C-alpha positions as protocol buffer text, in pm:
chain_id: "A"
residue {
  index: 1
  type: MET
  ca { x: 0 y: 0 z: -2 }
}
residue {
  index: 2
  type: THR
  ca { x: 145 y: 338 z: -100 }
}
residue {
  index: 3
  type: GLU
  ca { x: 168 y: 644 z: 127 }
}
residue {
  index: 4
  type: ASN
  ca { x: -96 y: 810 z: -93 }
}
residue {
  index: 5
  type: ASN
  ca { x: -348 y: 543 z: 7 }
}
residue {
  index: 6
  type: ILE
  ca { x: -315 y: 534 z: 385 }
}
residue {
  index: 7
  type: PRO
  ca { x: -637 y: 431 z: 562 }
}
residue {
  index: 8
  type: GLU
  ca { x: -768 y: 690 z: 809 }
}
residue {
  index: 9
  type: ILE
  ca { x: -1005 y: 621 z: 1096 }
}
residue {
  index: 10
  type: MET
  ca { x: -1205 y: 920 z: 1218 }
}
residue {
  index: 11
  type: THR
  ca { x: -1521 y: 948 z: 1425 }
}
residue {
  index: 12
  type: GLU
  ca { x: -1786 y: 1215 z: 1378 }
}
residue {
  index: 13
  type: LEU
  ca { x: -1703 y: 1378 z: 1710 }
}
residue {
  index: 14
  type: ARG
  ca { x: -1330 y: 1411 z: 1635 }
}
residue {
  index: 15
  type: GLN
  ca { x: -1335 y: 1527 z: 1271 }
}
residue {
  index: 16
  type: ASP
  ca { x: -1273 y: 1896 z: 1348 }
}
residue {
  index: 17
  type: ILE
  ca { x: -907 y: 1850 z: 1440 }
}
residue {
  index: 18
  type: VAL
  ca { x: -637 y: 2108 z: 1368 }
}
residue {
  index: 19
  type: ARG
  ca { x: -442 y: 1963 z: 1077 }
}
residue {
  index: 20
  type: VAL
  ca { x: -86 y: 2075 z: 1004 }
}
residue {
  index: 21
  type: PRO
  ca { x: 3 y: 2159 z: 641 }
}
residue {
  index: 22
  type: LYS
  ca { x: 63 y: 1845 z: 432 }
}
residue {
  index: 23
  type: VAL
  ca { x: 382 y: 1989 z: 286 }
}
residue {
  index: 24
  type: ILE
  ca { x: 553 y: 1921 z: 622 }
}
residue {
  index: 25
  type: GLU
  ca { x: 558 y: 1556 z: 523 }
}
residue {
  index: 26
  type: LYS
  ca { x: 845 y: 1642 z: 288 }
}
residue {
  index: 27
  type: ALA
  ca { x: 1071 y: 1701 z: 589 }
}
residue {
  index: 28
  type: SER
  ca { x: 1307 y: 1417 z: 685 }
}
residue {
  index: 29
  type: GLY
  ca { x: 1193 y: 1421 z: 1046 }
}
residue {
  index: 30
  type: ILE
  ca { x: 1396 y: 1368 z: 1363 }
}
residue {
  index: 31
  type: VAL
  ca { x: 1380 y: 1028 z: 1535 }
}
residue {
  index: 32
  type: ILE
  ca { x: 1370 y: 1068 z: 1911 }
}
residue {
  index: 33
  type: PHE
  ca { x: 1346 y: 754 z: 2122 }
}
residue {
  index: 34
  type: GLY
  ca { x: 1217 y: 565 z: 1818 }
}
residue {
  index: 35
  type: LYS
  ca { x: 951 y: 823 z: 1727 }
}
residue {
  index: 36
  type: LYS
  ca { x: 985 y: 1012 z: 1398 }
}
residue {
  index: 37
  type: ILE
  ca { x: 881 y: 1374 z: 1440 }
}
residue {
  index: 38
  type: ARG
  ca { x: 823 y: 1602 z: 1140 }
}
residue {
  index: 39
  type: SER
  ca { x: 542 y: 1837 z: 1250 }
}
residue {
  index: 40
  type: ILE
  ca { x: 545 y: 2019 z: 1585 }
}
residue {
  index: 41
  type: ILE
  ca { x: 250 y: 2233 z: 1685 }
}
residue {
  index: 42
  type: PHE
  ca { x: 339 y: 2550 z: 1874 }
}
residue {
  index: 43
  type: THR
  ca { x: 75 y: 2612 z: 2139 }
}
residue {
  index: 44
  type: THR
  ca { x: -5 y: 2573 z: 2507 }
}
residue {
  index: 45
  type: ASP
  ca { x: -383 y: 2550 z: 2444 }
}
residue {
  index: 46
  type: ILE
  ca { x: -478 y: 2212 z: 2585 }
}
residue {
  index: 47
  type: ALA
  ca { x: -790 y: 2185 z: 2370 }
}
residue {
  index: 48
  type: ILE
  ca { x: -586 y: 2232 z: 2050 }
}
residue {
  index: 49
  type: ILE
  ca { x: -311 y: 1998 z: 2172 }
}
residue {
  index: 50
  type: ARG
  ca { x: -575 y: 1732 z: 2228 }
}
residue {
  index: 51
  type: ASN
  ca { x: -721 y: 1780 z: 1880 }
}
residue {
  index: 52
  type: THR
  ca { x: -442 y: 1791 z: 1626 }
}
residue {
  index: 53
  type: ASP
  ca { x: -268 y: 1558 z: 1382 }
}
residue {
  index: 54
  type: ALA
  ca { x: 78 y: 1705 z: 1459 }
}
residue {
  index: 55
  type: ASP
  ca { x: 349 y: 1461 z: 1559 }
}
residue {
  index: 56
  type: ALA
  ca { x: 444 y: 1659 z: 1872 }
}
residue {
  index: 57
  type: VAL
  ca { x: 388 y: 1984 z: 2058 }
}
residue {
  index: 58
  type: ILE
  ca { x: 639 y: 2248 z: 2166 }
}
residue {
  index: 59
  type: ALA
  ca { x: 507 y: 2406 z: 2487 }
}
residue {
  index: 60
  type: VAL
  ca { x: 699 y: 2727 z: 2543 }
}
residue {
  index: 61
  type: TYR
  ca { x: 543 y: 3050 z: 2672 }
}
residue {
  index: 62
  type: PRO
  ca { x: 645 y: 3405 z: 2773 }
}
residue {
  index: 63
  type: PHE
  ca { x: 627 y: 3343 z: 3145 }
}
residue {
  index: 64
  type: THR
  ca { x: 845 y: 3176 z: 3407 }
}
residue {
  index: 65
  type: PRO
  ca { x: 830 y: 2799 z: 3344 }
}
residue {
  index: 66
  type: HIS
  ca { x: 628 y: 2621 z: 3611 }
}
residue {
  index: 67
  type: PRO
  ca { x: 586 y: 2245 z: 3681 }
}
residue {
  index: 68
  type: ALA
  ca { x: 205 y: 2281 z: 3709 }
}
residue {
  index: 69
  type: ILE
  ca { x: 185 y: 2408 z: 3351 }
}
residue {
  index: 70
  type: THR
  ca { x: 414 y: 2136 z: 3219 }
}
residue {
  index: 71
  type: LYS
  ca { x: 219 y: 1869 z: 3406 }
}
residue {
  index: 72
  type: SER
  ca { x: -118 y: 1990 z: 3274 }
}
residue {
  index: 73
  type: ILE
  ca { x: -2 y: 1992 z: 2912 }
}
residue {
  index: 74
  type: ILE
  ca { x: 161 y: 1649 z: 2927 }
}
residue {
  index: 75
  type: GLU
  ca { x: -143 y: 1495 z: 3095 }
}
residue {
  index: 76
  type: ALA
  ca { x: -373 y: 1636 z: 2827 }
}
residue {
  index: 77
  type: ALA
  ca { x: -153 y: 1554 z: 2529 }
}
residue {
  index: 78
  type: ASP
  ca { x: -163 y: 1225 z: 2341 }
}
residue {
  index: 79
  type: ILE
  ca { x: 150 y: 1323 z: 2145 }
}
residue {
  index: 80
  type: PRO
  ca { x: 510 y: 1385 z: 2263 }
}
residue {
  index: 81
  type: VAL
  ca { x: 577 y: 1719 z: 2438 }
}
residue {
  index: 82
  type: PHE
  ca { x: 882 y: 1943 z: 2426 }
}
residue {
  index: 83
  type: SER
  ca { x: 869 y: 2161 z: 2736 }
}
residue {
  index: 84
  type: GLY
  ca { x: 1021 y: 2507 z: 2791 }
}
residue {
  index: 85
  type: VAL
  ca { x: 1248 y: 2514 z: 3098 }
}
residue {
  index: 86
  type: ALA
  ca { x: 1478 y: 2817 z: 3065 }
}
residue {
  index: 87
  type: GLY
  ca { x: 1503 y: 3164 z: 2911 }
}
residue {
  index: 88
  type: GLY
  ca { x: 1612 y: 3520 z: 2970 }
}
residue {
  index: 89
  type: LEU
  ca { x: 1488 y: 3541 z: 3331 }
}
residue {
  index: 90
  type: THR
  ca { x: 1469 y: 3176 z: 3433 }
}
residue {
  index: 91
  type: HIS
  ca { x: 1810 y: 3008 z: 3448 }
}
residue {
  index: 92
  type: GLY
  ca { x: 2060 y: 2846 z: 3679 }
}
residue {
  index: 93
  type: VAL
  ca { x: 1950 y: 2591 z: 3939 }
}
residue {
  index: 94
  type: ARG
  ca { x: 1579 y: 2657 z: 3884 }
}
residue {
  index: 95
  type: SER
  ca { x: 1612 y: 2563 z: 3516 }
}
residue {
  index: 96
  type: ALA
  ca { x: 1796 y: 2244 z: 3604 }
}
residue {
  index: 97
  type: TYR
  ca { x: 1514 y: 2151 z: 3840 }
}
residue {
  index: 98
  type: MET
  ca { x: 1257 y: 2242 z: 3576 }
}
residue {
  index: 99
  type: GLY
  ca { x: 1437 y: 2010 z: 3333 }
}
residue {
  index: 100
  type: MET
  ca { x: 1420 y: 1727 z: 3585 }
}
residue {
  index: 101
  type: PHE
  ca { x: 1052 y: 1793 z: 3653 }
}
residue {
  index: 102
  type: ALA
  ca { x: 974 y: 1806 z: 3280 }
}
residue {
  index: 103
  type: GLU
  ca { x: 1149 y: 1477 z: 3214 }
}
residue {
  index: 104
  type: SER
  ca { x: 992 y: 1301 z: 3514 }
}
residue {
  index: 105
  type: GLN
  ca { x: 647 y: 1420 z: 3404 }
}
residue {
  index: 106
  type: GLY
  ca { x: 700 y: 1274 z: 3053 }
}
residue {
  index: 107
  type: SER
  ca { x: 854 y: 1541 z: 2830 }
}
residue {
  index: 108
  type: ILE
  ca { x: 1039 y: 1400 z: 2529 }
}
residue {
  index: 109
  type: GLY
  ca { x: 1271 y: 1702 z: 2528 }
}
residue {
  index: 110
  type: VAL
  ca { x: 1342 y: 2030 z: 2708 }
}
residue {
  index: 111
  type: VAL
  ca { x: 1365 y: 2368 z: 2538 }
}
residue {
  index: 112
  type: VAL
  ca { x: 1586 y: 2663 z: 2634 }
}
residue {
  index: 113
  type: ASN
  ca { x: 1525 y: 3009 z: 2488 }
}
residue {
  index: 114
  type: GLY
  ca { x: 1783 y: 3218 z: 2306 }
}
residue {
  index: 115
  type: PRO
  ca { x: 1923 y: 3421 z: 2602 }
}
residue {
  index: 116
  type: THR
  ca { x: 1983 y: 3112 z: 2820 }
}
residue {
  index: 117
  type: PRO
  ca { x: 2342 y: 3119 z: 2954 }
}
residue {
  index: 118
  type: VAL
  ca { x: 2579 y: 2838 z: 2860 }
}
residue {
  index: 119
  type: ASP
  ca { x: 2627 y: 2747 z: 3230 }
}
residue {
  index: 120
  type: THR
  ca { x: 2252 y: 2691 z: 3261 }
}
residue {
  index: 121
  type: ILE
  ca { x: 2246 y: 2469 z: 2953 }
}
residue {
  index: 122
  type: ARG
  ca { x: 2531 y: 2264 z: 3102 }
}
residue {
  index: 123
  type: ALA
  ca { x: 2346 y: 2234 z: 3433 }
}
residue {
  index: 124
  type: ILE
  ca { x: 2032 y: 2110 z: 3255 }
}
residue {
  index: 125
  type: TYR
  ca { x: 2227 y: 1869 z: 3039 }
}
residue {
  index: 126
  type: ASP
  ca { x: 2394 y: 1718 z: 3345 }
}
residue {
  index: 127
  type: VAL
  ca { x: 2062 y: 1616 z: 3503 }
}
residue {
  index: 128
  type: VAL
  ca { x: 1828 y: 1517 z: 3219 }
}
residue {
  index: 129
  type: ASP
  ca { x: 1815 y: 1214 z: 2994 }
}
residue {
  index: 130
  type: VAL
  ca { x: 1615 y: 1378 z: 2713 }
}
residue {
  index: 131
  type: PRO
  ca { x: 1733 y: 1603 z: 2428 }
}
residue {
  index: 132
  type: VAL
  ca { x: 1815 y: 1965 z: 2508 }
}
residue {
  index: 133
  type: ILE
  ca { x: 1680 y: 2198 z: 2240 }
}
residue {
  index: 134
  type: ALA
  ca { x: 1809 y: 2556 z: 2205 }
}
residue {
  index: 135
  type: THR
  ca { x: 1608 y: 2825 z: 2031 }
}
residue {
  index: 136
  type: VAL
  ca { x: 1804 y: 3026 z: 1775 }
}
residue {
  index: 137
  type: THR
  ca { x: 1669 y: 3367 z: 1668 }
}
residue {
  index: 138
  type: SER
  ca { x: 1899 y: 3458 z: 1378 }
}
residue {
  index: 139
  type: LYS
  ca { x: 2195 y: 3336 z: 1178 }
}
residue {
  index: 140
  type: TYR
  ca { x: 2410 y: 3556 z: 1402 }
}
residue {
  index: 141
  type: SER
  ca { x: 2328 y: 3352 z: 1710 }
}
residue {
  index: 142
  type: LYS
  ca { x: 2639 y: 3200 z: 1865 }
}
residue {
  index: 143
  type: ILE
  ca { x: 2564 y: 2831 z: 1912 }
}
residue {
  index: 144
  type: LYS
  ca { x: 2906 y: 2667 z: 1919 }
}
residue {
  index: 145
  type: GLU
  ca { x: 2944 y: 2697 z: 2298 }
}
residue {
  index: 146
  type: LYS
  ca { x: 2583 y: 2584 z: 2350 }
}
residue {
  index: 147
  type: LEU
  ca { x: 2637 y: 2274 z: 2138 }
}
residue {
  index: 148
  type: GLU
  ca { x: 2949 y: 2195 z: 2340 }
}
residue {
  index: 149
  type: ALA
  ca { x: 2751 y: 2245 z: 2661 }
}
residue {
  index: 150
  type: GLY
  ca { x: 2500 y: 1979 z: 2565 }
}
residue {
  index: 151
  type: VAL
  ca { x: 2247 y: 2113 z: 2315 }
}
residue {
  index: 152
  type: ASP
  ca { x: 2128 y: 1825 z: 2091 }
}
residue {
  index: 153
  type: ILE
  ca { x: 1886 y: 2010 z: 1860 }
}
residue {
  index: 154
  type: ILE
  ca { x: 1843 y: 2373 z: 1754 }
}
residue {
  index: 155
  type: ASN
  ca { x: 1503 y: 2533 z: 1705 }
}
residue {
  index: 156
  type: ILE
  ca { x: 1533 y: 2820 z: 1455 }
}
residue {
  index: 157
  type: SER
  ca { x: 1280 y: 3098 z: 1485 }
}
residue {
  index: 158
  type: ALA
  ca { x: 1413 y: 3390 z: 1283 }
}
residue {
  index: 159
  type: GLY
  ca { x: 1093 y: 3541 z: 1144 }
}
residue {
  index: 160
  type: LYS
  ca { x: 1103 y: 3611 z: 771 }
}
residue {
  index: 161
  type: ASP
  ca { x: 1473 y: 3516 z: 770 }
}
residue {
  index: 162
  type: THR
  ca { x: 1417 y: 3164 z: 906 }
}
residue {
  index: 163
  type: ALA
  ca { x: 1490 y: 2977 z: 580 }
}
residue {
  index: 164
  type: GLU
  ca { x: 1811 y: 3176 z: 534 }
}
residue {
  index: 165
  type: ALA
  ca { x: 1917 y: 3100 z: 893 }
}
residue {
  index: 166
  type: VAL
  ca { x: 1841 y: 2731 z: 844 }
}
residue {
  index: 167
  type: GLY
  ca { x: 2058 y: 2725 z: 531 }
}
residue {
  index: 168
  type: TYR
  ca { x: 2340 y: 2901 z: 713 }
}
residue {
  index: 169
  type: PHE
  ca { x: 2348 y: 2656 z: 1006 }
}
residue {
  index: 170
  type: ARG
  ca { x: 2287 y: 2354 z: 786 }
}
residue {
  index: 171
  type: LYS
  ca { x: 2596 y: 2440 z: 584 }
}
residue {
  index: 172
  type: LYS
  ca { x: 2798 y: 2492 z: 904 }
}
residue {
  index: 173
  type: TYR
  ca { x: 2664 y: 2181 z: 1082 }
}
residue {
  index: 174
  type: PRO
  ca { x: 2562 y: 1922 z: 817 }
}
residue {
  index: 175
  type: LYS
  ca { x: 2443 y: 1660 z: 1067 }
}
residue {
  index: 176
  type: LEU
  ca { x: 2284 y: 1884 z: 1332 }
}
residue {
  index: 177
  type: PRO
  ca { x: 1913 y: 1817 z: 1392 }
}
residue {
  index: 178
  type: ILE
  ca { x: 1723 y: 2135 z: 1305 }
}
residue {
  index: 179
  type: ILE
  ca { x: 1366 y: 2231 z: 1395 }
}
residue {
  index: 180
  type: ALA
  ca { x: 1239 y: 2556 z: 1238 }
}
residue {
  index: 181
  type: THR
  ca { x: 928 y: 2768 z: 1214 }
}
residue {
  index: 182
  type: GLY
  ca { x: 757 y: 2719 z: 882 }
}
residue {
  index: 183
  type: GLY
  ca { x: 618 y: 3064 z: 822 }
}
residue {
  index: 184
  type: PRO
  ca { x: 279 y: 3178 z: 696 }
}
residue {
  index: 185
  type: ASP
  ca { x: 211 y: 2939 z: 409 }
}
residue {
  index: 186
  type: GLU
  ca { x: 309 y: 2617 z: 231 }
}
residue {
  index: 187
  type: ALA
  ca { x: 561 y: 2796 z: 10 }
}
residue {
  index: 188
  type: THR
  ca { x: 759 y: 2926 z: 310 }
}
residue {
  index: 189
  type: ILE
  ca { x: 736 y: 2588 z: 482 }
}
residue {
  index: 190
  type: GLU
  ca { x: 874 y: 2414 z: 174 }
}
residue {
  index: 191
  type: ALA
  ca { x: 1152 y: 2670 z: 140 }
}
residue {
  index: 192
  type: THR
  ca { x: 1249 y: 2610 z: 506 }
}
residue {
  index: 193
  type: ILE
  ca { x: 1254 y: 2234 z: 448 }
}
residue {
  index: 194
  type: ASN
  ca { x: 1462 y: 2275 z: 133 }
}
residue {
  index: 195
  type: ALA
  ca { x: 1707 y: 2493 z: 328 }
}
residue {
  index: 196
  type: GLY
  ca { x: 1772 y: 2200 z: 561 }
}
residue {
  index: 197
  type: ALA
  ca { x: 1510 y: 2187 z: 838 }
}
residue {
  index: 198
  type: ASN
  ca { x: 1438 y: 1835 z: 961 }
}
residue {
  index: 199
  type: ALA
  ca { x: 1113 y: 1926 z: 1140 }
}
residue {
  index: 200
  type: ILE
  ca { x: 873 y: 2219 z: 1123 }
}
residue {
  index: 201
  type: THR
  ca { x: 688 y: 2406 z: 1399 }
}
residue {
  index: 202
  type: TYR
  ca { x: 339 y: 2517 z: 1304 }
}
residue {
  index: 203
  type: THR
  ca { x: 145 y: 2790 z: 1483 }
}
residue {
  index: 204
  type: PRO
  ca { x: -226 y: 2700 z: 1470 }
}
residue {
  index: 205
  type: PRO
  ca { x: -515 y: 2946 z: 1457 }
}
residue {
  index: 206
  type: SER
  ca { x: -617 y: 3070 z: 1798 }
}
residue {
  index: 207
  type: ASN
  ca { x: -906 y: 2916 z: 1989 }
}
residue {
  index: 208
  type: GLY
  ca { x: -1104 y: 3232 z: 1915 }
}
residue {
  index: 209
  type: VAL
  ca { x: -1049 y: 3205 z: 1540 }
}
residue {
  index: 210
  type: LEU
  ca { x: -1147 y: 2836 z: 1537 }
}
residue {
  index: 211
  type: PHE
  ca { x: -1458 y: 2909 z: 1741 }
}
residue {
  index: 212
  type: SER
  ca { x: -1550 y: 3194 z: 1507 }
}
residue {
  index: 213
  type: LYS
  ca { x: -1547 y: 2956 z: 1211 }
}
residue {
  index: 214
  type: LYS
  ca { x: -1763 y: 2705 z: 1397 }
}
residue {
  index: 215
  type: MET
  ca { x: -2014 y: 2970 z: 1501 }
}
residue {
  index: 216
  type: GLU
  ca { x: -2040 y: 3090 z: 1140 }
}
residue {
  index: 217
  type: LYS
  ca { x: -2118 y: 2729 z: 1042 }
}
residue {
  index: 218
  type: TYR
  ca { x: -2390 y: 2712 z: 1310 }
}
residue {
  index: 219
  type: ARG
  ca { x: -2543 y: 3036 z: 1191 }
}
residue {
  index: 220
  type: LYS
  ca { x: -2553 y: 2912 z: 832 }
}
residue {
  index: 221
  type: THR
  ca { x: -2722 y: 2589 z: 943 }
}
residue {
  index: 222
  type: GLU
  ca { x: -2988 y: 2782 z: 1134 }
}
residue {
  index: 223
  type: TYR
  ca { x: -3045 y: 3015 z: 836 }
}
residue {
  index: 224
  type: ASP
  ca { x: -3081 y: 2724 z: 596 }
}
residue {
  index: 225
  type: GLU
  ca { x: -3324 y: 2547 z: 828 }
}
residue {
  index: 226
  type: ASN
  ca { x: -3541 y: 2863 z: 849 }
}
residue {
  index: 227
  type: HIS
  ca { x: -3546 y: 2917 z: 472 }
}
residue {
  index: 228
  type: GLN
  ca { x: -3639 y: 2575 z: 351 }
}
């Protein structure tokens, strides 16, 4: 049976899932603990995490990482979770503890943001047995010391310059696993994959946008029923 003829089982109640763009299937993927991951949804919305066809979720947020948030997301998810544990404000011993908590709760990897000091990365690496992922914000990011400190994967999020940054680091590190943001459409996703990204992060529509579409559908149904 070819990949173009893969059987799909779906119930009526679960058909409204958030699907990631099909073009992501062109990525090579990264195999972590035997699981191949190509598509990674970028959200902390538990309802979306529970209703998506993405291979994994990257749960990072603009607040101090907290075990209660990590625990809630992992318990709700039925896909692997990469958990944020360090950033510009949260580092040092607290981040090492957060890494331990995230792993013990079931995270498949831990994510450190761009400003995370090398000493913090080393402290996390020394206590976890899951991949350490470092976010990279431009091709000018200095990652050599971070790789030496224990970073296993980089996660490139360089806005409109992401594909260029991916190409730059892919040339410099031919075998380095690279996750990258895909951008606004299938063309930018494909360009990012062609530049060398192994896996793509996808930002889904917000809960409000999804609800708006559903409410519009309900209104149309009511209109049709009243004009038969």
